[in-house]
Tab-separated table of N, CA and C in Angstrom:
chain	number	residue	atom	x	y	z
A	6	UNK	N	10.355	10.955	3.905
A	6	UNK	CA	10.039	9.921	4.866
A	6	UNK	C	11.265	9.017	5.031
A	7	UNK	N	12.059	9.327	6.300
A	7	UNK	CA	13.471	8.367	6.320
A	7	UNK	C	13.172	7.269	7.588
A	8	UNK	N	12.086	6.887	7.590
A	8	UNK	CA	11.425	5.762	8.503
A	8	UNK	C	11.900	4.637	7.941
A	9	UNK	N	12.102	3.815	8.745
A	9	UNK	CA	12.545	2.429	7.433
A	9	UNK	C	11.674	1.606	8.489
A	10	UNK	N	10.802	1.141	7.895
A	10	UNK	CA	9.497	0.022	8.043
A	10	UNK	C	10.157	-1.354	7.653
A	11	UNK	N	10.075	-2.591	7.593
A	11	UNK	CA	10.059	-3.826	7.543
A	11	UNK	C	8.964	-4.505	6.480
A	12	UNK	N	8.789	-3.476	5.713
A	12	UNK	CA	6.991	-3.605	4.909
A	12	UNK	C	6.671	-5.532	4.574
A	13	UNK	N	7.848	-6.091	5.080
A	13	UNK	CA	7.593	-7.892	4.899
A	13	UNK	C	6.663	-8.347	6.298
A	14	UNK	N	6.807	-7.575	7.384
A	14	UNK	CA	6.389	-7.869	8.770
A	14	UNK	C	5.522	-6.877	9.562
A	15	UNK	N	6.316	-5.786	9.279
A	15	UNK	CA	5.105	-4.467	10.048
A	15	UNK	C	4.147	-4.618	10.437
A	16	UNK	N	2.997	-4.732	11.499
A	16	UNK	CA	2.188	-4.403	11.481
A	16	UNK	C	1.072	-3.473	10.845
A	17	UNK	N	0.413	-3.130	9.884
A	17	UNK	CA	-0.284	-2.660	8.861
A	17	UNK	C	-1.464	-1.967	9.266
A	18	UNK	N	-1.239	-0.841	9.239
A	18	UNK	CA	-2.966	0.207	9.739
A	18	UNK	C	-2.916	1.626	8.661
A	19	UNK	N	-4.206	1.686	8.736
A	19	UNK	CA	-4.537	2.798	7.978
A	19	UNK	C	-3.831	4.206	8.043
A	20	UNK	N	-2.956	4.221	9.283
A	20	UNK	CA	-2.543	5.141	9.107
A	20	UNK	C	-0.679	5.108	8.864
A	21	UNK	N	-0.677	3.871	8.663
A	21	UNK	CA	1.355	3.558	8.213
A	21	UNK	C	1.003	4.125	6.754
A	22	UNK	N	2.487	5.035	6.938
A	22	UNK	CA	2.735	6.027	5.734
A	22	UNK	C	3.924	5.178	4.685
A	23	UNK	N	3.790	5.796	3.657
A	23	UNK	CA	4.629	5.101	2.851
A	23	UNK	C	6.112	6.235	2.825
A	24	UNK	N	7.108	4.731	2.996
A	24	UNK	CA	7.868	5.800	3.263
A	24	UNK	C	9.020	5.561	1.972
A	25	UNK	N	9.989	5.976	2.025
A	25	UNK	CA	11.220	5.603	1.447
A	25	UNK	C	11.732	4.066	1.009
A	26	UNK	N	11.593	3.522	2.058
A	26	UNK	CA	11.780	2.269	1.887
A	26	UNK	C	10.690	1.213	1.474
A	27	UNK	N	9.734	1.788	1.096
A	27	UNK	CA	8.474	0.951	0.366
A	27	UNK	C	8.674	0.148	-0.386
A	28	UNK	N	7.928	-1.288	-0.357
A	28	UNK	CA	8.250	-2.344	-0.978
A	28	UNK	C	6.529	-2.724	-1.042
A	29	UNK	N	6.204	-3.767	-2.427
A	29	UNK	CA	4.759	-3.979	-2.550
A	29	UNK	C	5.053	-5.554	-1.881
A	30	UNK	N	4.998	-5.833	-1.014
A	30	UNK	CA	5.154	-7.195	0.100
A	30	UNK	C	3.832	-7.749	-0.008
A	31	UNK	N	4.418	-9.142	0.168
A	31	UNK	CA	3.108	-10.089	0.428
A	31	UNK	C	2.107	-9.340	1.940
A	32	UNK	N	2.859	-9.123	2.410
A	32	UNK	CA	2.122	-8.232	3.881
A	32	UNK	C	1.117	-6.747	3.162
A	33	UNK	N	1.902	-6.490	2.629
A	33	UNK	CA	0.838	-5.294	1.918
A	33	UNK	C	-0.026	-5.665	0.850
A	34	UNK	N	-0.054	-6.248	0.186
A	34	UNK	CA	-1.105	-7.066	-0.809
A	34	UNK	C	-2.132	-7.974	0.222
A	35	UNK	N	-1.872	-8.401	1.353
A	35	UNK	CA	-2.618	-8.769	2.502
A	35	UNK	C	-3.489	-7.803	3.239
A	36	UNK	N	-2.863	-6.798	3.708
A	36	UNK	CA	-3.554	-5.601	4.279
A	36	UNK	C	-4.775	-4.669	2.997
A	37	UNK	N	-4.054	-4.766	1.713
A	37	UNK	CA	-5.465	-4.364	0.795
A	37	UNK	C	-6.327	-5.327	0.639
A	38	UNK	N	-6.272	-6.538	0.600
A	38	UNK	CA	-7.024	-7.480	0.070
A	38	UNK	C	-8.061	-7.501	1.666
A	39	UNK	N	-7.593	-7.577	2.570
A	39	UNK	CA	-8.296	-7.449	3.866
A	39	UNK	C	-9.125	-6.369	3.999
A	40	UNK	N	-8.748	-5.327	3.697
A	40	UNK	CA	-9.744	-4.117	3.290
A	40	UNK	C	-10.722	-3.440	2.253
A	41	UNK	N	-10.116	-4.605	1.451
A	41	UNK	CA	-11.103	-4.624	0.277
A	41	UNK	C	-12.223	-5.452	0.315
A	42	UNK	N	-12.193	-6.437	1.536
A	42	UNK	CA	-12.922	-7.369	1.713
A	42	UNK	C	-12.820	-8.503	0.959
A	43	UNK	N	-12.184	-8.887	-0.123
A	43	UNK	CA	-11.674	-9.888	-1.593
A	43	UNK	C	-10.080	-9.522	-2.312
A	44	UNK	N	-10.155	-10.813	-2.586
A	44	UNK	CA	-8.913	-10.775	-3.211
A	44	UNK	C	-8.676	-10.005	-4.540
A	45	UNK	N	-7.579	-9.438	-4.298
A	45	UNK	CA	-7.269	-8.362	-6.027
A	45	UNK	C	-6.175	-8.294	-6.298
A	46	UNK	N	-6.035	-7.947	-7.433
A	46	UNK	CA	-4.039	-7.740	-8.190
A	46	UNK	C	-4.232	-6.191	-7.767
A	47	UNK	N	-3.155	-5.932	-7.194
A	47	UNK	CA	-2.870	-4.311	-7.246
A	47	UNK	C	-2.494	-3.849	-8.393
A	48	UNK	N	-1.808	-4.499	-9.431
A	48	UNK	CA	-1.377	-4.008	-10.938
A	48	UNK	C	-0.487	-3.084	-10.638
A	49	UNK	N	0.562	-3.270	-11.422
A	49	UNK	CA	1.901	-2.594	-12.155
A	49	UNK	C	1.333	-0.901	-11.622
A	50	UNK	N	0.321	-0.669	-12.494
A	50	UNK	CA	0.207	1.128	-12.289
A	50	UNK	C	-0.192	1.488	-10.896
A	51	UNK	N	-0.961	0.759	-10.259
A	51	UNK	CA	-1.189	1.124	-8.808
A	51	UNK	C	0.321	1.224	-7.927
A	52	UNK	N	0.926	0.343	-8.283
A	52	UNK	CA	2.336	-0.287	-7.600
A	52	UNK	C	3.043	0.836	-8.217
A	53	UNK	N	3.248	1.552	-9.024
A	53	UNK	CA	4.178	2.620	-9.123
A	53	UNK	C	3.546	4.007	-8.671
A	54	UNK	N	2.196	4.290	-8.677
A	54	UNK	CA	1.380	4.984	-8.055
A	54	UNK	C	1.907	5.194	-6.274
A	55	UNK	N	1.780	3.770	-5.734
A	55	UNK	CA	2.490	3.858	-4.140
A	55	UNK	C	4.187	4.457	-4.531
A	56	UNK	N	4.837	4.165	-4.893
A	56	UNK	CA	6.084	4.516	-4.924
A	56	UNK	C	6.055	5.935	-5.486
A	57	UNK	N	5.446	6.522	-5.947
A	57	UNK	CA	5.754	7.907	-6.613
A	57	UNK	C	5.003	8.779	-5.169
A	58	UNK	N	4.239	8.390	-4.417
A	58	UNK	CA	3.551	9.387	-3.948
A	58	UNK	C	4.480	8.576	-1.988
A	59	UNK	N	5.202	8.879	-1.946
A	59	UNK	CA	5.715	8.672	-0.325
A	59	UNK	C	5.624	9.587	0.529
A	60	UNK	N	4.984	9.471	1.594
A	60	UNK	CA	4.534	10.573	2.823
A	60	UNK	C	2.665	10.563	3.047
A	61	UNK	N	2.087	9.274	2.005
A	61	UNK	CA	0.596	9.818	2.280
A	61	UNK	C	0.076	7.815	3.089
A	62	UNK	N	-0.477	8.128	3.715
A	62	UNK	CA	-0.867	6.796	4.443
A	62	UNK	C	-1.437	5.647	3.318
A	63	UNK	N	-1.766	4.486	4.161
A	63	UNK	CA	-2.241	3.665	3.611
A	63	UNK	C	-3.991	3.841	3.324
A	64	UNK	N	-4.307	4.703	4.742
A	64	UNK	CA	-5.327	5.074	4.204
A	64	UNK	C	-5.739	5.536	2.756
A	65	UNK	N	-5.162	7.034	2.836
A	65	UNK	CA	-4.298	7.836	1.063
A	65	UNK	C	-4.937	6.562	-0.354
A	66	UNK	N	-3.753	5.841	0.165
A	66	UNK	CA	-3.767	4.878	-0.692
A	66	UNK	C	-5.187	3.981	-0.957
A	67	UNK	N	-5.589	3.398	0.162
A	67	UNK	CA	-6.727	2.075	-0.345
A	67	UNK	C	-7.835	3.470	-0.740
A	68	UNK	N	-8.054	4.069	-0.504
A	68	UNK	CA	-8.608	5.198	-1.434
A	68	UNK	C	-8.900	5.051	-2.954
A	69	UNK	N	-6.899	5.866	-3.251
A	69	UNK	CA	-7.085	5.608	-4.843
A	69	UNK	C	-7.339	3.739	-4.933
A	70	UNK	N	-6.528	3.051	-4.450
A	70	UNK	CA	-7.110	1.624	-5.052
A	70	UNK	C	-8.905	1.728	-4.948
A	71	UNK	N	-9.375	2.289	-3.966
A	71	UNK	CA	-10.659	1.680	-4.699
A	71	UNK	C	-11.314	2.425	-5.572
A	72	UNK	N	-11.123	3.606	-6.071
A	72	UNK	CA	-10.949	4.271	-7.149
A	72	UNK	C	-10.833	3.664	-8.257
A	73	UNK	N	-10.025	2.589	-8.630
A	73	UNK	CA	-9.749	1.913	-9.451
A	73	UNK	C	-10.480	0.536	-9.876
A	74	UNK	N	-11.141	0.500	-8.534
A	74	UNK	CA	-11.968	-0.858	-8.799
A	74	UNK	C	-13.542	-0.455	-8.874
A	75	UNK	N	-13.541	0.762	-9.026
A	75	UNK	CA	-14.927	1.240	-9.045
A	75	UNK	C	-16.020	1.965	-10.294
């Protein structure tokens, strides 16, 4: 994924992929917490979880996060 996103500003939808340039931004801790319906720590292991797996959406992702809260 050689997309380079702005992950501080982007606009944020279920289907923005994680790319290369992934960063855990106040904008993305916004977009889970909005979809989670409540506020949450993403934690250290989730946050290296996004970085190891680049090319699968955000969808992908709030997935395993709620996996984790479940």
């Amino acid at each position: 994924m050689k997309e380079k996103i702005n992950w501080h500003c982007h606009p944020l939808t279920l289907e923005t992929k994680i790319t290369e340039s992934y960063k855990t931004t106040q904008n993305v801790r916004r977009f889970f917490n909005s979809q989670m319906g409540r506020e949450i720590k993403l934690g250290r292991e989730f946050m290296l979880w996004l970085h190891s797996n680049k090319g699968i959406t955000l969808e992908d992702a709030l997935k395993e996060l709620r996996s984790r809260f479940t």
